[in-house]
Coordinates of C-alpha atoms in Angstrom, one line a residue:
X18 CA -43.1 2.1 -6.1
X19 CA -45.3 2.5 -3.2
X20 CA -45.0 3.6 0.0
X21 CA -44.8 0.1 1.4
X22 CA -41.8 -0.1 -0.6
X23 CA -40.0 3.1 1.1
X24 CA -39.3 1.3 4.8
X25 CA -37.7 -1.9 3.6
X26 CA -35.0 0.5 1.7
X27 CA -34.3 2.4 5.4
X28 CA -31.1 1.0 5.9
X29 CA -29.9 2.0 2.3
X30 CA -31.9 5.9 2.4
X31 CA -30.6 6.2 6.3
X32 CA -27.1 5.7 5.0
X33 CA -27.6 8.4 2.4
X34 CA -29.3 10.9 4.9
X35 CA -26.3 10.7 6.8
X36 CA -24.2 11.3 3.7
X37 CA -26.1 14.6 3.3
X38 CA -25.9 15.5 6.9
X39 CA -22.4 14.8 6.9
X40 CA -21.2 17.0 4.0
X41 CA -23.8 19.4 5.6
X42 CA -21.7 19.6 9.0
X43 CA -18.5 19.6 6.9
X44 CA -19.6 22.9 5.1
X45 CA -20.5 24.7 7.8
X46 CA -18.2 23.5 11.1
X47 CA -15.3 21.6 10.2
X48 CA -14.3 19.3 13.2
X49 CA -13.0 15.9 13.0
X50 CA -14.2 14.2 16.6
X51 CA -17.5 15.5 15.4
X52 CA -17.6 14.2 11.9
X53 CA -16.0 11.0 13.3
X54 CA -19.0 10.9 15.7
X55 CA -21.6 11.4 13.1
X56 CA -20.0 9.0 11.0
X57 CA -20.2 6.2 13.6
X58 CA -23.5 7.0 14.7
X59 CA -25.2 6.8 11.6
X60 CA -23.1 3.5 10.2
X61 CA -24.5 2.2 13.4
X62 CA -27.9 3.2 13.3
X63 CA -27.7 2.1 9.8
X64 CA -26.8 -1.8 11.1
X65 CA -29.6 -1.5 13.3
X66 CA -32.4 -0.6 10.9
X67 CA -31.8 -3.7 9.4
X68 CA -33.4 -5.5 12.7
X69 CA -36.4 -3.4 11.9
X70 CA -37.0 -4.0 8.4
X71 CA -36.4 -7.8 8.4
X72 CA -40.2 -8.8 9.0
X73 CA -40.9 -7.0 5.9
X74 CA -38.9 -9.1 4.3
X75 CA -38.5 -10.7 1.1
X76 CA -39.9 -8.0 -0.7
X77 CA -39.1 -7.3 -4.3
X78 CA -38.7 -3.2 -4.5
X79 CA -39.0 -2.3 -8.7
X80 CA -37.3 -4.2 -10.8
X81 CA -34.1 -2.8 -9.3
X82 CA -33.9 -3.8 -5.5
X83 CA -34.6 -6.8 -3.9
X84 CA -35.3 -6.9 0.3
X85 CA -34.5 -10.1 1.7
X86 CA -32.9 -12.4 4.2
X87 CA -29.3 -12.6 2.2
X88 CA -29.4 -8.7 1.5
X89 CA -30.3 -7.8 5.0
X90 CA -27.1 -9.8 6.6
X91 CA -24.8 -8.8 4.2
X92 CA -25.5 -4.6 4.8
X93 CA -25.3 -5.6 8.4
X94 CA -22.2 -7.2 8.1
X95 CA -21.1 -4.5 5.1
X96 CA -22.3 -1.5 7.9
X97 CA -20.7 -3.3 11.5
X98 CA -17.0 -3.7 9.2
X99 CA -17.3 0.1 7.7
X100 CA -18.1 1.0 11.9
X101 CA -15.1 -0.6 12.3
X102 CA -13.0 0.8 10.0
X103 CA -14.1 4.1 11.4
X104 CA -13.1 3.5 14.8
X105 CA -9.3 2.6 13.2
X106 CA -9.0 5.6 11.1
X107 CA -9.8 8.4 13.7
X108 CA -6.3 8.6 15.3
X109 CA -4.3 7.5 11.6
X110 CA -6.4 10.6 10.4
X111 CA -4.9 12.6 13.2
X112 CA -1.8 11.9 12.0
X113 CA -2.1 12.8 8.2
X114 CA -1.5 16.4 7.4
X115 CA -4.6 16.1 5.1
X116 CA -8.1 17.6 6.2
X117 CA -9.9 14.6 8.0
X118 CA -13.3 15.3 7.4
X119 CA -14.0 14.4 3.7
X120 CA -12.7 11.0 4.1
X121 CA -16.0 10.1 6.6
X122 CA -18.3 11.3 3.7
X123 CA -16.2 8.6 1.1
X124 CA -16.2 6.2 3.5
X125 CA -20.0 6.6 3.6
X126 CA -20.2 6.7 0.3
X127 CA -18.2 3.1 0.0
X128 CA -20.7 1.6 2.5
X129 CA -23.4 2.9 0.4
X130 CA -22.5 1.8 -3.1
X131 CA -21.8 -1.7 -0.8
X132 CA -25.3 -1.8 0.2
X133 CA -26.7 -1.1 -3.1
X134 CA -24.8 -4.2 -4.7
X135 CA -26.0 -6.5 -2.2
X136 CA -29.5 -6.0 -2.8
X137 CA -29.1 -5.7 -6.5
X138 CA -31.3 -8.0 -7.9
X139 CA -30.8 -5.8 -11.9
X140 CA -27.5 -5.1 -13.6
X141 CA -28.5 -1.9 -13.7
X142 CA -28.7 -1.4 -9.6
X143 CA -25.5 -3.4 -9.6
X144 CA -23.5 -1.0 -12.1
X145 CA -24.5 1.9 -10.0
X146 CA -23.8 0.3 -6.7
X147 CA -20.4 -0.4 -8.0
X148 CA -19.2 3.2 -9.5
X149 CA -20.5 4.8 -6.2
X150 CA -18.1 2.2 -4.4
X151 CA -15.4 2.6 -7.3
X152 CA -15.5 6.2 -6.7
X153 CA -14.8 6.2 -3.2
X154 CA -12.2 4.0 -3.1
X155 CA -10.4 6.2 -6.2
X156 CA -10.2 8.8 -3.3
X157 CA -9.5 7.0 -0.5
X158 CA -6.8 4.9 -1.7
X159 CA -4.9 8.0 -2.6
X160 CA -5.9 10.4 0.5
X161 CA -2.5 10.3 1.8
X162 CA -1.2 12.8 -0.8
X163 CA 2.0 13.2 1.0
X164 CA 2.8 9.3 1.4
X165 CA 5.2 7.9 -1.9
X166 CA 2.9 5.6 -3.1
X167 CA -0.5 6.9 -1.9
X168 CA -0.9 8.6 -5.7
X169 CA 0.8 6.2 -7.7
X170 CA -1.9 3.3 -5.6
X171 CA -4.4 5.2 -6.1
X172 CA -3.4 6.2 -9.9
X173 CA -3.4 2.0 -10.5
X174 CA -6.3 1.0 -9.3
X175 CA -8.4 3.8 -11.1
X176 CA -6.9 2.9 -14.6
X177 CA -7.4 -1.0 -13.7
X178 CA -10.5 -0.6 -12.3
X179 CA -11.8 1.4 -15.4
X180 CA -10.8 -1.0 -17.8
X181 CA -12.7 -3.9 -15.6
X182 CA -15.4 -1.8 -15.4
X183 CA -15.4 -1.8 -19.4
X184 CA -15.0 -5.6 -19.3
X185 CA -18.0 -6.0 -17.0
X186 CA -20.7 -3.5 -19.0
X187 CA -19.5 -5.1 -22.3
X188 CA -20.6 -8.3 -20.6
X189 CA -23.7 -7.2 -19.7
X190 CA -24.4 -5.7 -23.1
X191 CA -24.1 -9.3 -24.9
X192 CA -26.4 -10.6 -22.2
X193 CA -29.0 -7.8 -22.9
X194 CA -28.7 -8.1 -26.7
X195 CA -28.8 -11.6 -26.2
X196 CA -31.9 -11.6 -23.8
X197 CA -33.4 -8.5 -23.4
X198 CA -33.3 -8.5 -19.7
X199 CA -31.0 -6.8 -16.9
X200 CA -33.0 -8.6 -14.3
X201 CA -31.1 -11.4 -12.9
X202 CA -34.5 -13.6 -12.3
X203 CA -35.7 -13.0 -16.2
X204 CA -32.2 -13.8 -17.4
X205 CA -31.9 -17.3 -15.2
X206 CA -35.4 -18.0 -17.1
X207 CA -33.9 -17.8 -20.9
X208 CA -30.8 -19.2 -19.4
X209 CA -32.2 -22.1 -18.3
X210 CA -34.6 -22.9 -21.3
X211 CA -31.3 -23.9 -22.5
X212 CA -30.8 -20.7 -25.1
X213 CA -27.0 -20.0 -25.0
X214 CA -26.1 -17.3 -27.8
X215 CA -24.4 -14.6 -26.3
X216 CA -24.8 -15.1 -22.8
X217 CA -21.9 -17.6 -22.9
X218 CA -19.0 -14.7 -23.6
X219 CA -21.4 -12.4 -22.2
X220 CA -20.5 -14.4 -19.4
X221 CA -16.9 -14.8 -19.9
X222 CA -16.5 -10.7 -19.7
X223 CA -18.5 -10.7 -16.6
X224 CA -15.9 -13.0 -14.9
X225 CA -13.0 -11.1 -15.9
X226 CA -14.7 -7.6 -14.1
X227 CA -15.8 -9.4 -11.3
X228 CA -12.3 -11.7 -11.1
X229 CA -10.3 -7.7 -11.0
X230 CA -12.7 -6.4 -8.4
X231 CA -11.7 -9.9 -6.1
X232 CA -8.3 -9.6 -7.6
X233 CA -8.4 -13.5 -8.4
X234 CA -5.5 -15.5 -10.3
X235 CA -4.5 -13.7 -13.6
X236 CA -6.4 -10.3 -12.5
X237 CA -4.9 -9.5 -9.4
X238 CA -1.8 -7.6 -10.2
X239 CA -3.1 -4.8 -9.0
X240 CA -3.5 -6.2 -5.7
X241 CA -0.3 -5.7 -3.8
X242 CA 0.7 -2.2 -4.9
X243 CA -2.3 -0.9 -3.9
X244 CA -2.3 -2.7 -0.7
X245 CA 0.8 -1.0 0.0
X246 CA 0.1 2.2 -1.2
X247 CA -3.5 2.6 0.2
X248 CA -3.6 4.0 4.0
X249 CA -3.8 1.2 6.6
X250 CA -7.8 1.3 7.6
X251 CA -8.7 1.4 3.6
X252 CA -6.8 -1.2 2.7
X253 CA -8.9 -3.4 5.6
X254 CA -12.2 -1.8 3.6
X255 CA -10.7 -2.6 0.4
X256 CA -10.1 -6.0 1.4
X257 CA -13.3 -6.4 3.8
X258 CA -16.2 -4.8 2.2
X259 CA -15.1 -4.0 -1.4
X260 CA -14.5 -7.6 -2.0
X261 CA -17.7 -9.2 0.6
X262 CA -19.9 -7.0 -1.5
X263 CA -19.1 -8.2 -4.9
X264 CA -18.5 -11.8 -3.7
X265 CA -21.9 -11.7 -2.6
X266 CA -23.6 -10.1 -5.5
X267 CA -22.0 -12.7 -7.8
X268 CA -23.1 -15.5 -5.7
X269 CA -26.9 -14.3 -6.3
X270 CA -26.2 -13.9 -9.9
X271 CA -24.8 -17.3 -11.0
X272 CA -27.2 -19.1 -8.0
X273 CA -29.7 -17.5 -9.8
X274 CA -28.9 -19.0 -13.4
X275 CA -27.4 -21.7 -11.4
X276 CA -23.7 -21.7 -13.0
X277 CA -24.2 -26.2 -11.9
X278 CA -25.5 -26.7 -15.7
X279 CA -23.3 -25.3 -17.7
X280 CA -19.9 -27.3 -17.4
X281 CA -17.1 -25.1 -19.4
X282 CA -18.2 -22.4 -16.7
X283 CA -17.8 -24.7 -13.7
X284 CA -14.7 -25.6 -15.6
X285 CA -13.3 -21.8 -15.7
X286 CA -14.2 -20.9 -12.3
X287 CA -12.3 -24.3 -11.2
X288 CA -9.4 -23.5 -12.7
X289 CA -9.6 -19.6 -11.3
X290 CA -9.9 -20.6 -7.5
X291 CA -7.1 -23.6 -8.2
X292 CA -4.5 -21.0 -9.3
X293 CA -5.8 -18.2 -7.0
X294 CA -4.8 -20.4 -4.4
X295 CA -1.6 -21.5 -5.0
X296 CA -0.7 -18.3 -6.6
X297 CA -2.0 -16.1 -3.9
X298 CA -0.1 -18.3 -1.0
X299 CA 3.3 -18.9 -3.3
X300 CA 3.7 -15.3 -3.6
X301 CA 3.3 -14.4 -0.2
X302 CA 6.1 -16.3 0.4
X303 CA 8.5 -14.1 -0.8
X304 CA 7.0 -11.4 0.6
X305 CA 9.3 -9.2 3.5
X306 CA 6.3 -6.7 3.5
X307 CA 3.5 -7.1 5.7
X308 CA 0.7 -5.6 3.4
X309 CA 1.8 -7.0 0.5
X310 CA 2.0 -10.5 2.1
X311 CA -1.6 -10.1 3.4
X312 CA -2.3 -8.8 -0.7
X313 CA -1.3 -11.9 -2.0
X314 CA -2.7 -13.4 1.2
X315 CA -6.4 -12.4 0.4
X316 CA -5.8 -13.6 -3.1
X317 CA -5.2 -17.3 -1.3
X318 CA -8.9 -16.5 0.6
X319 CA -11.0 -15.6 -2.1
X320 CA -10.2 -18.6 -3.7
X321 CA -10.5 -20.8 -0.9
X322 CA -14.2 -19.5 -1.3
X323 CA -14.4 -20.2 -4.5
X324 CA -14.6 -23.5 -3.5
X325 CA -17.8 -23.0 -1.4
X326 CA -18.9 -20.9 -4.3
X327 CA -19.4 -23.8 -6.5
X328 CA -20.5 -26.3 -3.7
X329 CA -24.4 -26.8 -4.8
X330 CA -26.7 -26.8 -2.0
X331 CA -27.8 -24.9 0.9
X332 CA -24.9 -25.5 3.1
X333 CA -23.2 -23.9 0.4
X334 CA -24.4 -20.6 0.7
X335 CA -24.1 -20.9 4.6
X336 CA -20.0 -21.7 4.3
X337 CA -19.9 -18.7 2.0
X338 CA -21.5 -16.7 4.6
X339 CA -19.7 -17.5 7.7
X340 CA -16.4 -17.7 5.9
X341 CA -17.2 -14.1 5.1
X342 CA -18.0 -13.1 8.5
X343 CA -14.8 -14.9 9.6
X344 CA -12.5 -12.9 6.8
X345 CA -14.0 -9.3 7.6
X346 CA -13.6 -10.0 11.4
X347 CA -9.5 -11.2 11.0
X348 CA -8.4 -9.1 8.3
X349 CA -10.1 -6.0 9.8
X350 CA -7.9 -7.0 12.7
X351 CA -5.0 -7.5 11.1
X352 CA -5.1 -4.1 9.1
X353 CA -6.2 -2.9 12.9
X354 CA -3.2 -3.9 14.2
X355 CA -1.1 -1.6 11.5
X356 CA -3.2 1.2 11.9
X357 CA -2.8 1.3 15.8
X358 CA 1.3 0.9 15.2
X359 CA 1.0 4.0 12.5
X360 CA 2.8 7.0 13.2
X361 CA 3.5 10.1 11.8
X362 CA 6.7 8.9 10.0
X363 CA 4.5 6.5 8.3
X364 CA 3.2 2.8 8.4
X365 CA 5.5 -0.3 9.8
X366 CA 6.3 -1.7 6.9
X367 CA 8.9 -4.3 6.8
X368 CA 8.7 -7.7 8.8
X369 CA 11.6 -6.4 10.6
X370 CA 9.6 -3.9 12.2
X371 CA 7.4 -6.3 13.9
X372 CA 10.3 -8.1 15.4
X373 CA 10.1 -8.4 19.2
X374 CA 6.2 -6.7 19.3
X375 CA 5.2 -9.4 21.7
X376 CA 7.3 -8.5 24.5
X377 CA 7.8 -4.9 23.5
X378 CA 4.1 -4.3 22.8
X379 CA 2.1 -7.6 24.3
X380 CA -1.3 -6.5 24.1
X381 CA -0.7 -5.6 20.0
X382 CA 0.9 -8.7 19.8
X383 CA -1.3 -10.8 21.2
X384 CA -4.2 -9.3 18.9
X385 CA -2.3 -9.5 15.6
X386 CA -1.1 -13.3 16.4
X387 CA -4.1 -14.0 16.8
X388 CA -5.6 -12.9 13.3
X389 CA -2.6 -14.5 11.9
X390 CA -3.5 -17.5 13.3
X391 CA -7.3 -17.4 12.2
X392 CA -6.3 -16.7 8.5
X393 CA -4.2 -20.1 8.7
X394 CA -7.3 -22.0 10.2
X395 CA -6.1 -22.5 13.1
X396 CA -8.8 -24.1 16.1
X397 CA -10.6 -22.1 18.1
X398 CA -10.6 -19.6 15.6
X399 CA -13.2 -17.9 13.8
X400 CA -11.0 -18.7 10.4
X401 CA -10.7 -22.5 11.5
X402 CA -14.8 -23.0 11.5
X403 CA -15.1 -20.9 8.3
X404 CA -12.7 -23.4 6.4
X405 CA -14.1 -26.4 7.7
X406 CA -17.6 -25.2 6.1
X407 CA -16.4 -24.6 2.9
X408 CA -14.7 -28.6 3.1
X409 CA -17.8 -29.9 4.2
X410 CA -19.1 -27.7 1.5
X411 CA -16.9 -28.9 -1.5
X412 CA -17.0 -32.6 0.1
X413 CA -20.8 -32.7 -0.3
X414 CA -20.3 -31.7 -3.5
X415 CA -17.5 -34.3 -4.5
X416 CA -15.6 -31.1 -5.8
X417 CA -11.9 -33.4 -4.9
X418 CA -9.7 -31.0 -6.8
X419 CA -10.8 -27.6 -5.0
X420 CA -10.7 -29.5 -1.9
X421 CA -7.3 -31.1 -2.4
X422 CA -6.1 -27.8 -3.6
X423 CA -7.3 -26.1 -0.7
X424 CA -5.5 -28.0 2.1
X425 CA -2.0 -28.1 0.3
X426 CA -2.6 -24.2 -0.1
X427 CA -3.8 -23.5 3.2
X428 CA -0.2 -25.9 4.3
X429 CA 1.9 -23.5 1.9
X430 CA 0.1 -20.5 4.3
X431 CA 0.7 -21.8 7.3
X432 CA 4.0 -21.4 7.0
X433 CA 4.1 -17.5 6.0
X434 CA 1.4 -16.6 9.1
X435 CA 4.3 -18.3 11.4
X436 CA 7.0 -16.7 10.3
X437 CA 5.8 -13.2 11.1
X438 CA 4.3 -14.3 14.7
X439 CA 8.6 -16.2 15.3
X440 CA 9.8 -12.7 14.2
X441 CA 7.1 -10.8 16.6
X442 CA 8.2 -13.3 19.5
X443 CA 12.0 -13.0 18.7
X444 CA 13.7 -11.4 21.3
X445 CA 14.2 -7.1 20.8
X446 CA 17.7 -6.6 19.7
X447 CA 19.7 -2.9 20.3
X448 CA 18.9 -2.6 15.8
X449 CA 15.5 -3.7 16.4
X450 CA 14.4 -1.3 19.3
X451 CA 13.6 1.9 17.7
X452 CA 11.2 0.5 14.9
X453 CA 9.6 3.6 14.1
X454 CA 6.6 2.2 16.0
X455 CA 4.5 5.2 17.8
X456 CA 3.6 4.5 21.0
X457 CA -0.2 2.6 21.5
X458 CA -1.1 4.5 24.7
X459 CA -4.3 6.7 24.3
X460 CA -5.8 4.6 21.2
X461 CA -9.6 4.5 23.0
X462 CA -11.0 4.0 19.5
X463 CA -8.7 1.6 18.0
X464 CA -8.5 -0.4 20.6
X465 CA -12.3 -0.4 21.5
X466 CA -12.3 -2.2 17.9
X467 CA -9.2 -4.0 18.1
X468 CA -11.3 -5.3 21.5
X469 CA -14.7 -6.5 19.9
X470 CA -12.8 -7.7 16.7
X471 CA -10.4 -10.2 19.0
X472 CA -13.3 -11.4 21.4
X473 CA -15.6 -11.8 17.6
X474 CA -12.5 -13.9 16.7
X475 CA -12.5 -15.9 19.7
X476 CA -16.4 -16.6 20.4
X477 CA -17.0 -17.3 16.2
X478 CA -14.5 -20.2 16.8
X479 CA -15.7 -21.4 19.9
X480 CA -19.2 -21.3 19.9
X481 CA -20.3 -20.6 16.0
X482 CA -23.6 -22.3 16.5
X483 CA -25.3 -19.2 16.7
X484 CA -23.7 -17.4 13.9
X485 CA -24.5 -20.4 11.9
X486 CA -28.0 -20.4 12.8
X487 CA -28.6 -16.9 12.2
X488 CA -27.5 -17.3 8.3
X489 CA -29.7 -20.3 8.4
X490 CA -32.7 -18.6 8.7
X491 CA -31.8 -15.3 7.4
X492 CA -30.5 -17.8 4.2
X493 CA -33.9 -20.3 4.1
X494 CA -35.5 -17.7 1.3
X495 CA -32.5 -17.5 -0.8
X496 CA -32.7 -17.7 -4.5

């Protein structure tokens, strides 16, 4: 490594300087506004560092890191959500009995580890990337000691997420052994020259890590407890820029050794985003509980991008990407929306306790309807343009049965994204009145994000020519 190497790697060592500095202020002044403002300050300088180091891109830094276009968006996009999710947690943290400060330097972390899988171009990189995210999330799921099921979530995913982890490095062992490589680009090569061996089940294994850590149909048990269990702004992390970061790793990996020419794997991830969709949206129909409905929800979504995922092409890797966008922007909302109705008796729960938000609390309601509305693909949102890219995506690429399966799913969620808006515009009954609900006034940092996230929602489906153009050419060195 060279010194040339050192600047295209500033968003990534920036992110870890402000790790250190972090646990630094921690040890010697404990204050939460200031850790909170440290926090955002550097996720935010971290974002913008990726402007800077752009030109320099693609560069290849060791075997280990790789510096392009596609890396560069995605820790943007990875940095802007865990911003986000900082300006939701400040006032849910004052609330919590539990010291505030620690949680910054794991949510840090989480973007970190993050970063580090998206420009993983080794298994190696990749591995690490993953337990420094893994590790976070361990603790963050659980940081609401005093909540019943923040221990038990958090419990869960560690012993699920262990036991994927095995999965995914006994997968990449048979690869190794079977190829002698851990770089993605080598591997492609003796994949391609037609050599199958042990990279086939080599390859199985990797699915079924990668299928827990997107909690895709059969490995996504774990998905709804821990929704519920986790506090409000993690579970928006864990379903924003856990999942975007692996999703986009894998979609490097298997463009890479170009998944198109094997058919029994085209075959198994067909099958996997079929059931993923109709399992993740048949579920949620029986769900009374708001986080568990938009558990099984994200299930539905990751599938729906499944369908992009096996779309060849360029415009398959620019659905992928704006249908990410689309998801971090809406479900960070909708998780936004909880968080900001949080109070120190605890999260709203129940569908009931959403019933007359509208008229009691319009402003809320108005925001949350409208993420509702851009998960179901409604026009004019950011979620409608996202799902007509991965159509035009799976269209182009005659894939019928993903895109048949995807409109009759995306029907079946229409009608679970309705029911909670009727019940939010039902009329406030004397039972209904006293939800629990704390009241919304004073929320400066919630609502400054519940602000950008709505008017992202809203311009994304309007005007998403420029998005689209920005992954276009941040996209036209992909590989």
């Amino acid at each position: 490594m060279t010194i040339a190497d050192l600047f295209p790697l500033l968003p990534i060592m920036l992110i870890s300087t402000v790790v250190v500095l972090t646990l630094f202020a921690i040890a010697f002044y404990r204050n939460h506004f200031l850790t909170a403002v440290l926090t955002s300050i550097g996720l935010l300088g971290a974002c913008v560092s990726t402007i800077a180091v752009y030109p320099f891109a693609p560069r290849q830094v060791t075997r280990l890191i790789i510096i392009d276009g596609y890396s560069i968006f995605y820790m943007a996009l990875i940095f802007g959500a865990d911003f986000v999710v900082t300006l939701l947690s400040y006032r849910y943290l004052e609330l919590l009995e539990e010291n505030p400060e620690e949680y910054y330097v794991l949510l840090l972390l989480g973007a970190l580890g993050s970063a580090v899988i998206v420009a993983s171009s080794h298994f190696a990189s990749f591995f690490l990337g993953l337990e420094i995210l893994s590790v976070s999330l361990y603790a963050l799921i659980a940081y609401n000691r005093n909540g019943p099921l923040g221990i038990e979530a958090g419990v869960k995913y560690l012993v699920l997420a262990a036991t994927s982890d095995a999965f995914l490095l006994f997968g990449i062992a048979l690869i190794y052994a079977d190829t002698g490589f851990l770089d993605f680009a080598q591997i492609a090569q003796v994949a391609g020259s037609g050599h199958a061996g042990l990279i086939i089940p080599g390859t199985g294994l990797l699915i079924v890590g990668l299928g827990f850590k997107l909690s895709l149909v059969p490995f996504h048990m774990w998905t709804p407890d821990v929704y519920e269990g986790a506090p409000a702004p993690i579970t928006g992390f864990l379903a924003s820029v856990s999942k975007g970061a692996v999703f986009a790793l894998m979609l490097r990996y298997f463009t890479r050794v170009d998944i198109h020419t094997n058919n029994s794997l085209v075959l198994v991830f067909t099958v996997i985003a079929v059931a993923s969709m109709f399992g993740g949206n048949l579920l949620a129909l029986m769900q009374n509980h708001v986080k568990r409905l938009l558990a099984y929800s994200s299930i539905a979504h990751f599938g729906y991008l499944l369908t992009a995922f096996l779309a060849s092409g360029s415009l398959a890797v620019t659905a992928t990407s704006y249908y990410l966008v689309a998801y971090f922007v809406t479900i960070l909302g909708a998780f936004g929306v909880i968080t900001s109705l949080s109070s120190a008796g605890g999260e709203p729960d129940l569908l009931a306790s959403y019933r007359g938000l509208f008229w009691t609390r319009p402003l809320l309601g108005g925001v949350f309807a409208a993420m509702l509305l851009s998960l179901a693909g409604i026009p004019l949102t950011a979620g409608f343009v996202g799902k007509f890219y991965v159509l035009a995506a799976g269209i182009g690429s005659h894939l019928w049965l993903l895109v048949i399966s995807l409109i009759m799913s995306s029907v079946i969620g229409l009608f679970y994204y309705l029911r909670i808006i009727s019940v939010m515009f039902s009329k406030v009954t004397e039972d209904s009145k006293d939800t629990g609900l704390s009241d919304v006034s004073g929320l400066a940092a919630a609502g400054l994000a519940l602000t950008m996230l709505t008017l992202l929602l809203v311009w994304l489906g309007v005007y998403p020519s420029t998005l689209i153009e920005l992954i276009q050419k941040m996209m036209s060195s992909f590989a």
